[in-house]
Short mmCIF file of C-alpha atoms and ligand atoms in Angstrom, two decimals:
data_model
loop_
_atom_site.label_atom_id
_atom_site.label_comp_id
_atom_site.label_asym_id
_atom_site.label_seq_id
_atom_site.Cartn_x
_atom_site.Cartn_y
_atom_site.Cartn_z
CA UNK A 237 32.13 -13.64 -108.56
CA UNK A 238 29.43 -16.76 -108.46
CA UNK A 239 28.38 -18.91 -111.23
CA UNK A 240 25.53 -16.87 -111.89
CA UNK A 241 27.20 -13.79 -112.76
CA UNK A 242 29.88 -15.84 -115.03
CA UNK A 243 26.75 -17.11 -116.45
CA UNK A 244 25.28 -13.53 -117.27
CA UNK A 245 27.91 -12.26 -118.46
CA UNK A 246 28.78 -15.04 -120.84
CA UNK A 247 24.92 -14.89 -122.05
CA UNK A 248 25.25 -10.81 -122.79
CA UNK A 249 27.87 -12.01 -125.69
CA UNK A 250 26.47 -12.59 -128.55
CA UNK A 251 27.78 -15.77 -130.38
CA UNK A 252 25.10 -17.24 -132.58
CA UNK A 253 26.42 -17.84 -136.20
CA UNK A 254 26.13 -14.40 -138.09
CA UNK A 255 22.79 -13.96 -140.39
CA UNK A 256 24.42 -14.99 -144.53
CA UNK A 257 22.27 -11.93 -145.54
CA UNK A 258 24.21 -9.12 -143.69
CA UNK A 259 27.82 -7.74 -145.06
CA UNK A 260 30.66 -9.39 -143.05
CA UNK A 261 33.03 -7.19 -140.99
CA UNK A 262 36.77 -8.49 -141.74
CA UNK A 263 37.95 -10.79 -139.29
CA UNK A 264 34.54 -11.26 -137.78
CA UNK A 265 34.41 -15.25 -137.71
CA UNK A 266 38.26 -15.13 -135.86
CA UNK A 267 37.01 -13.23 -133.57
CA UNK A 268 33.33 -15.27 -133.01
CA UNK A 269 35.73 -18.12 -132.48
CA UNK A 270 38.27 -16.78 -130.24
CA UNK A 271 35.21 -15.44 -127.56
CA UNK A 272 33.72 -18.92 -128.31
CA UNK A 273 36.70 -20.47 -126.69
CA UNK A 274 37.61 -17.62 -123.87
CA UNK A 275 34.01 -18.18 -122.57
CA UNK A 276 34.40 -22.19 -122.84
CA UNK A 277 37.60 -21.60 -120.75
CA UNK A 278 35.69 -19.07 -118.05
CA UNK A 279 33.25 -21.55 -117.95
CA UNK A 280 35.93 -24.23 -117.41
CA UNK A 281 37.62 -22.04 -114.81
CA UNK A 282 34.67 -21.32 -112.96
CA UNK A 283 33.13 -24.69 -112.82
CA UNK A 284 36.59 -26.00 -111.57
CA UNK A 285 36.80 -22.69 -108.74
CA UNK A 286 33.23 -23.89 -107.58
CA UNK A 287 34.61 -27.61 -107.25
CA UNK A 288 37.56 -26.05 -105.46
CA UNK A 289 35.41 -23.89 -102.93
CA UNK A 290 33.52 -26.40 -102.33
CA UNK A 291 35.91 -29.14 -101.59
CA UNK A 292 37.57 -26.07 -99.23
CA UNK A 293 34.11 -26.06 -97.60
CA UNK A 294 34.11 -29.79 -96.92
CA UNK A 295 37.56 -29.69 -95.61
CA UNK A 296 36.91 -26.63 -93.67
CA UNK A 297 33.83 -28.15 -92.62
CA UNK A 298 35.71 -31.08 -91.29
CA UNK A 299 38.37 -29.24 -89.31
CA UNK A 300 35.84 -27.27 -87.77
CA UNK A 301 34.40 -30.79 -86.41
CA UNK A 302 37.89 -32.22 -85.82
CA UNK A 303 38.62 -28.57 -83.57
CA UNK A 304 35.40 -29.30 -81.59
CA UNK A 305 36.11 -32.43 -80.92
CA UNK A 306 39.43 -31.58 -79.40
CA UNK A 307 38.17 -28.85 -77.66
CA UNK A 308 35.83 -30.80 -76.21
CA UNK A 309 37.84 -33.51 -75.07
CA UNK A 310 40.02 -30.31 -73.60
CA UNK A 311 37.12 -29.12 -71.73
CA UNK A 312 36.81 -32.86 -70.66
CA UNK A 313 40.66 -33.46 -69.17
CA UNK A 314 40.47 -30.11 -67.61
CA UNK A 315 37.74 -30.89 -65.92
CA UNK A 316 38.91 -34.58 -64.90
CA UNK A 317 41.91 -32.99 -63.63
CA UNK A 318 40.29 -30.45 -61.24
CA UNK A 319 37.84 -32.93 -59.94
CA UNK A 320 41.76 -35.35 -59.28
CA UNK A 321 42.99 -32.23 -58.05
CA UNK A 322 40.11 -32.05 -55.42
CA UNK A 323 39.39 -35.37 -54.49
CA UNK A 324 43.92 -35.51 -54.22
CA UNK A 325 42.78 -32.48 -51.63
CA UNK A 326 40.09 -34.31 -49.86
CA UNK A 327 42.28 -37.49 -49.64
CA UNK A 328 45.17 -35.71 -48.05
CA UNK A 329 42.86 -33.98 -45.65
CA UNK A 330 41.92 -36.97 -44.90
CA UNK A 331 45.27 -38.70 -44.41
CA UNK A 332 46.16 -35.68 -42.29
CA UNK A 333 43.22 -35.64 -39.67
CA UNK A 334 43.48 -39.60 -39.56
CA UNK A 335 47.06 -39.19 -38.52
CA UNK A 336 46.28 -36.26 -36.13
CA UNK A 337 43.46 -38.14 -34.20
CA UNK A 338 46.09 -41.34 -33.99
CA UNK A 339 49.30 -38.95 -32.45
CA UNK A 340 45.90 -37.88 -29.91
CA UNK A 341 45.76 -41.48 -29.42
CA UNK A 342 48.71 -42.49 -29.08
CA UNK A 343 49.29 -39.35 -26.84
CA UNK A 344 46.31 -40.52 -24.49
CA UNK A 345 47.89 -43.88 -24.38
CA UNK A 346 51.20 -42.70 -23.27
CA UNK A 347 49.15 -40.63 -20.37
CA UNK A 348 47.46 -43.56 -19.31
CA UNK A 349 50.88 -45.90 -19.30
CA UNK A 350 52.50 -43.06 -16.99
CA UNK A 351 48.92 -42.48 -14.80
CA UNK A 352 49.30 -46.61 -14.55
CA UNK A 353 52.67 -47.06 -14.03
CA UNK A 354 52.63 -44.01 -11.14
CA UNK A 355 49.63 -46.15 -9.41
CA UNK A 356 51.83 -49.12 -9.07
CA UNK A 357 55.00 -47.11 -8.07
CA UNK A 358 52.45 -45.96 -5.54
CA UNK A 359 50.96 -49.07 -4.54
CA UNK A 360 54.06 -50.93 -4.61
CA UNK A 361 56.18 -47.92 -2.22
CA UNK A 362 53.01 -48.68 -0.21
CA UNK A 363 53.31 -52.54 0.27
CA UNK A 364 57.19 -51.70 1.16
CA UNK A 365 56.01 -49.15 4.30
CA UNK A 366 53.56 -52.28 5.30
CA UNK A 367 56.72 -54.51 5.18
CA UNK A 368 58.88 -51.96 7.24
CA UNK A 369 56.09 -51.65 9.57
CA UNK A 370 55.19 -55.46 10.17
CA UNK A 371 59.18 -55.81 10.36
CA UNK A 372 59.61 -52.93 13.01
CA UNK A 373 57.20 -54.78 15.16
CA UNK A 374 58.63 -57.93 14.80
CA UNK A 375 61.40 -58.65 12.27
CA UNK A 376 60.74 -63.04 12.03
CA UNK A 377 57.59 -61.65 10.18
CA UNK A 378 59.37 -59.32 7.74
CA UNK A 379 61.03 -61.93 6.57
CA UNK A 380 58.76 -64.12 6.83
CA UNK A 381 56.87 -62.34 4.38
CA UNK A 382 59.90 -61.89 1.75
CA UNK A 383 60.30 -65.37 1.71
CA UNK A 384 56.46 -66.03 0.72
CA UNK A 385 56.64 -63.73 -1.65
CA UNK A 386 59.68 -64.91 -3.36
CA UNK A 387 58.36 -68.69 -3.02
CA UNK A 388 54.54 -67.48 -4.13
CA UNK A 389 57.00 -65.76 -7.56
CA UNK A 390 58.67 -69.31 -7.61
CA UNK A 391 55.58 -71.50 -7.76
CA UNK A 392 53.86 -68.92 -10.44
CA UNK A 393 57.21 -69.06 -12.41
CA UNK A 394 56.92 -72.94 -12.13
CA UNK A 395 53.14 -73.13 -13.12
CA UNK A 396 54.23 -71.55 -16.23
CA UNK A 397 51.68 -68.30 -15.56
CA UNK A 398 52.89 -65.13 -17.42
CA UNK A 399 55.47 -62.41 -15.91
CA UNK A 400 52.97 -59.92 -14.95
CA UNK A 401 50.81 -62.52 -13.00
CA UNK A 402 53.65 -63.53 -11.50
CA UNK A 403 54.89 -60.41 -10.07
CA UNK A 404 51.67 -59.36 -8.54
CA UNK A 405 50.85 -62.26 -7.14
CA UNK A 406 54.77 -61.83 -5.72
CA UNK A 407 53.25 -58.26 -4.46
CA UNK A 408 49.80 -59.57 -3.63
CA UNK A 409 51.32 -61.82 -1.13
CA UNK A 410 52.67 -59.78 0.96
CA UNK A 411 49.98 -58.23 2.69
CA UNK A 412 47.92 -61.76 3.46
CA UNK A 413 48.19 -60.99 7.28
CA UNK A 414 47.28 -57.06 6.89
CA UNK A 415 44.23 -57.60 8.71
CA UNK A 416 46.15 -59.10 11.89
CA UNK A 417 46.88 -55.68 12.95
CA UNK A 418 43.39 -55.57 14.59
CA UNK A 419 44.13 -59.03 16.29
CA UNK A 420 44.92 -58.39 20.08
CA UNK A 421 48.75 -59.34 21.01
CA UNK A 422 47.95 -62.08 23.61
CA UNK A 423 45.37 -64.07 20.95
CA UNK A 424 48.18 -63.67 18.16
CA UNK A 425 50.57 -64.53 20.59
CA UNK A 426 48.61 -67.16 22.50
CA UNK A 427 50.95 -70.38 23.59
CA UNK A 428 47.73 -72.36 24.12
CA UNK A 429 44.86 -73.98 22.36
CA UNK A 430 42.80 -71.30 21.22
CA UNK A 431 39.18 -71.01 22.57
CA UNK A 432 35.99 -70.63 19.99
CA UNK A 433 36.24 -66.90 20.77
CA UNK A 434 39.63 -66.77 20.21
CA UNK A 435 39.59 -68.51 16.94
CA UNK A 436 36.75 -66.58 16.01
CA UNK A 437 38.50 -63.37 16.25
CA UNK A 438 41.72 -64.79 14.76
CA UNK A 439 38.94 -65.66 11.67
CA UNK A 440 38.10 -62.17 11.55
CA UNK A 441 41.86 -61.28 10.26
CA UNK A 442 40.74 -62.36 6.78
CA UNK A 443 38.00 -60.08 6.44
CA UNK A 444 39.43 -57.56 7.96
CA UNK A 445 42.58 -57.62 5.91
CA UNK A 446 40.38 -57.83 2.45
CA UNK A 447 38.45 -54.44 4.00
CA UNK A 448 41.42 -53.09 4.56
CA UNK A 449 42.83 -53.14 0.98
CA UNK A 450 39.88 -51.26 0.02
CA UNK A 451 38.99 -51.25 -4.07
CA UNK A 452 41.71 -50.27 -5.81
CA UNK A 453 42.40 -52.63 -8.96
CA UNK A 454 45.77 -52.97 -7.65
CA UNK A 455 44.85 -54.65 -4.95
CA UNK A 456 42.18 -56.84 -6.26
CA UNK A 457 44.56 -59.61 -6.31
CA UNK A 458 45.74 -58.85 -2.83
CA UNK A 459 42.12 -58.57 -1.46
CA UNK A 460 41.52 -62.62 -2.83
CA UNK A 461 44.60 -63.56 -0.92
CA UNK A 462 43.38 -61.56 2.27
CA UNK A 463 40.62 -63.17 2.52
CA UNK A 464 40.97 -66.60 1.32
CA UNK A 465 44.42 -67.77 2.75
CA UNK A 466 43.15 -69.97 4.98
CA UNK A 467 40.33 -71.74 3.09
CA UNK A 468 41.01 -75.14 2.33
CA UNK A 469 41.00 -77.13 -1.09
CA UNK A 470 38.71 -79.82 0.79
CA UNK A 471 35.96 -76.78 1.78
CA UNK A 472 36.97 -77.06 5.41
CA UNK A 473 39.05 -73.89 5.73
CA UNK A 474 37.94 -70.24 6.57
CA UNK A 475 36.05 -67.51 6.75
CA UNK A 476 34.06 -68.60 3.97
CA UNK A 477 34.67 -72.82 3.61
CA UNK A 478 35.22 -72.10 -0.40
CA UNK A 479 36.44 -75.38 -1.89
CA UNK A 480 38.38 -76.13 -4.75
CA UNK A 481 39.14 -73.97 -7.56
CA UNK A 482 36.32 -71.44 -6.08
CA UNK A 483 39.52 -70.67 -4.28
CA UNK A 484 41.13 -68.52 -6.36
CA UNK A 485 44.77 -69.25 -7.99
CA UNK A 486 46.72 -66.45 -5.98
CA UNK A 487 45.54 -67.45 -2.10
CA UNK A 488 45.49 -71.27 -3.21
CA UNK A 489 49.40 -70.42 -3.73
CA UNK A 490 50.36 -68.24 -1.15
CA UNK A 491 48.44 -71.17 1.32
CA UNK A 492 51.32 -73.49 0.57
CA UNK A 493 54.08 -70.92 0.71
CA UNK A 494 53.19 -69.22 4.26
CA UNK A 495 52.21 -72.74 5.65
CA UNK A 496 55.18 -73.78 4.69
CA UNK A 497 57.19 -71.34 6.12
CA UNK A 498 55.55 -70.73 9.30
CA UNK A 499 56.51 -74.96 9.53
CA UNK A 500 60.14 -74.35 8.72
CA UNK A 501 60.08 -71.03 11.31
CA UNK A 502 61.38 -70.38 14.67
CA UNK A 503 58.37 -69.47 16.71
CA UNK A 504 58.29 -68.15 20.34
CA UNK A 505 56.14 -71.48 20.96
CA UNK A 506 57.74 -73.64 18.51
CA UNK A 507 61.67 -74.70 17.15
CA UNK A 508 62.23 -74.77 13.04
CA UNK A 509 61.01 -77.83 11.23
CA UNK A 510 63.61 -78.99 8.63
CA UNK A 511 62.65 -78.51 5.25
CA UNK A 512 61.83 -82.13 4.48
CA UNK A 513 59.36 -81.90 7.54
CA UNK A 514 57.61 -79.06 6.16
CA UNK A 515 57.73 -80.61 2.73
CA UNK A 516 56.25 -83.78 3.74
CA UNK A 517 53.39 -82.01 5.91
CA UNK A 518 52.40 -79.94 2.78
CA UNK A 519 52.49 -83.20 0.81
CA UNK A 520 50.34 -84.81 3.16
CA UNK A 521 47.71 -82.23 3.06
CA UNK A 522 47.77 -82.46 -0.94
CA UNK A 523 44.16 -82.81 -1.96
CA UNK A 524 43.12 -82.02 1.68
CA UNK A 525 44.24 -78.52 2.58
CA UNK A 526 45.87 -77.89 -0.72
CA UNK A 527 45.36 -77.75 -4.42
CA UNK A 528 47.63 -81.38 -5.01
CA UNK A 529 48.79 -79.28 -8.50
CA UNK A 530 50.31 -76.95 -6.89
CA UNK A 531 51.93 -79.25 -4.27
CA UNK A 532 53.24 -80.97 -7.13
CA UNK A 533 54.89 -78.02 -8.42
CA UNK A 534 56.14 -77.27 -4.76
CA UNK A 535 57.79 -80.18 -4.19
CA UNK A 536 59.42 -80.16 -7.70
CA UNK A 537 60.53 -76.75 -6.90
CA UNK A 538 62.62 -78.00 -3.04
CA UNK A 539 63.68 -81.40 -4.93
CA UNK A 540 65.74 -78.51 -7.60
CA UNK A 541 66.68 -76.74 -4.42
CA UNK A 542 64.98 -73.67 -5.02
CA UNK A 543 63.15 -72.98 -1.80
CA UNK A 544 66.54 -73.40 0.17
CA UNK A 545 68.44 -71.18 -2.22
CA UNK A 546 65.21 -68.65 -1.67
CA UNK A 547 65.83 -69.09 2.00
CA UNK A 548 69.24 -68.21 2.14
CA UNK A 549 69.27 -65.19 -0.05
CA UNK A 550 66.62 -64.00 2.45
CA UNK A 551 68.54 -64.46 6.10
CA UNK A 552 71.46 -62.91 4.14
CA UNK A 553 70.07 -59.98 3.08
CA UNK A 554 68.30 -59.55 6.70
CA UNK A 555 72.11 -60.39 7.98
CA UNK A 556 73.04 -57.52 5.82
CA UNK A 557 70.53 -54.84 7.29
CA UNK A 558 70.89 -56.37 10.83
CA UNK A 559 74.60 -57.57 11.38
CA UNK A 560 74.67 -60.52 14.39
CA UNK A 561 70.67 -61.34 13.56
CA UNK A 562 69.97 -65.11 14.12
CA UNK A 563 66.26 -64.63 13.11
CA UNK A 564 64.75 -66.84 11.03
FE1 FE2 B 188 46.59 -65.47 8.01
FE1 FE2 B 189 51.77 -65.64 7.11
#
């Protein structure tokens, strides 16, 4: 019922003080006053059910906002947490192609390290077969060339260059002469002063040899000492007369070792020096023929006994593979 109504039907009663002229019923002014006060009291009742209802609207009203705003920040978090959810996604994706392309990597890497390490099994089986070969023909200069190579790995060791260098210019060393195979026997072999001819083909055994080794990385190193083994620190060496450190490291090395031990060799033409003979003559030629740094190191090197240890281990392994050998 709204306050209107109430109001109606309060107005349809009739409760004006009766006219003094007309007969009174019996009773009539109890009963004025008792609807006088049950229509203050509606009135009272109503006014207080409107206060009510409205108050219920207020606080209904304010719910409603309070529910809208939770549902909102509902619709909010949901959506937060699918766009975490996706970008979680995205990130592990991610994480998981990132690690894929690095076990590809690291699987190409491992390829490579075999490929690599095959070459040099390769190259290094091959430098043995030159060995056998050049010690097959003539077994002073198999060892001959072990013993530069393990001085050449002595004089890098002492130089302070790192392992790696050290072995290959060890392995490098080994095939300085290679290109001696086109040298006729009787110019090699020659007991006498050697003619400009001669010495120009004996020349020719450098650039040979480097041809020979043809362009594999592996034996880039080799190829140096090939060709520049007999070039001199002073510039007056060949085939090219480099000088100085155009030289480069490796043949400026194996120089010293393979003069050295063609000195301290029994030749056909020639007896063994003694060690200090051979030292001396490569201390003499310190700043001529050779680098004087590395001579320094050399002679450092035979003062600790090194070279003679080197020396022996060699004739006893040759001993070994040919029992009653004498060569040296
Ligand atoms: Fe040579
Ligand atoms: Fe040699």
């Amino acid at each position: 019922m709204s306050n209107d109504d109430t109001k109606d039907m309060v107005e349809t009663v009739d409760v004006s003080p009766r006219d003094p002229d007309l007969p009174q019923a019996p009773g009539a002014d109890v009963f004025r006053q008792l609807l006088h006060q049950a229509v203050r009291v509606a009135d009272m009742a109503n006014s207080q059910a409107m206060r009510m209802a409205l108050d219920f609207a207020k606080v209904y009203e304010r719910e409603q906002g309070v529910r809208q705003q939770f549902e909102n920040q509902l619709k909010q978090m949901t959506l937060m947490e699918k766009q975490a959810t996706r970008y979680a996604e995205d990130l592990a994706g991610m994480l998981r192609s990132e690690r894929e392309r690095r076990q590809e990597l690291e699987r190409a890497l491992e390829q490579e390290r075999i490929a690599s390490e095959e070459l040099r099994r390769t190259g290094l089986q091959g430098i043995s077969h030159l060995v056998l070969a050049a010690t097959i023909k003539d077994r002073t200069t198999g060892t001959h060339l072990q013993r530069v190579r393990r001085y050449v790995e002595a004089i890098g060791e002492r130089l302070g260059l790192p392992a790696a260098l050290v072995e290959e210019f060890g392995y490098s060393s080994v095939m300085h002469d290679v290109g001696k195979i086109h040298t006729p026997d009787h110019i090699l072999q020659s007991e006498h002063v050697l003619s400009d001819d001669e010495f120009s083909v004996i020349k020719q055994h450098c650039i040979d040899g480097e041809k020979m080794l043809g362009t594999a990385r592996f034996f880039e190193t080799a190829r140096a000492i090939a060709r520049e083994h007999h070039e001199r620190w002073d510039g007056k060496g060949y085939p090219d007369g480099k000088k100085g450190e155009e030289i480069s490291l490796a043949a400026r090395i194996v120089s010293i070792a393979d003069v050295f031990d063609a000195l301290t060799s029994k030749r056909p033409y020639k007896e063994a020096w003694s060690a200090e003979a051979g030292l001396k003559a490569i201390e003499a030629g310190a700043g001529e023929r050779f680098d004087p740094e590395i001579v320094a190191g050399f002679v450092a090197l035979t003062k600790e006994g090194v070279l003679e240890r080197i020396s022996s281990e060699v004739a006893a392994s040759d001993d070994d593979e040919h029992p009653g050998s004498s060569a040296k």
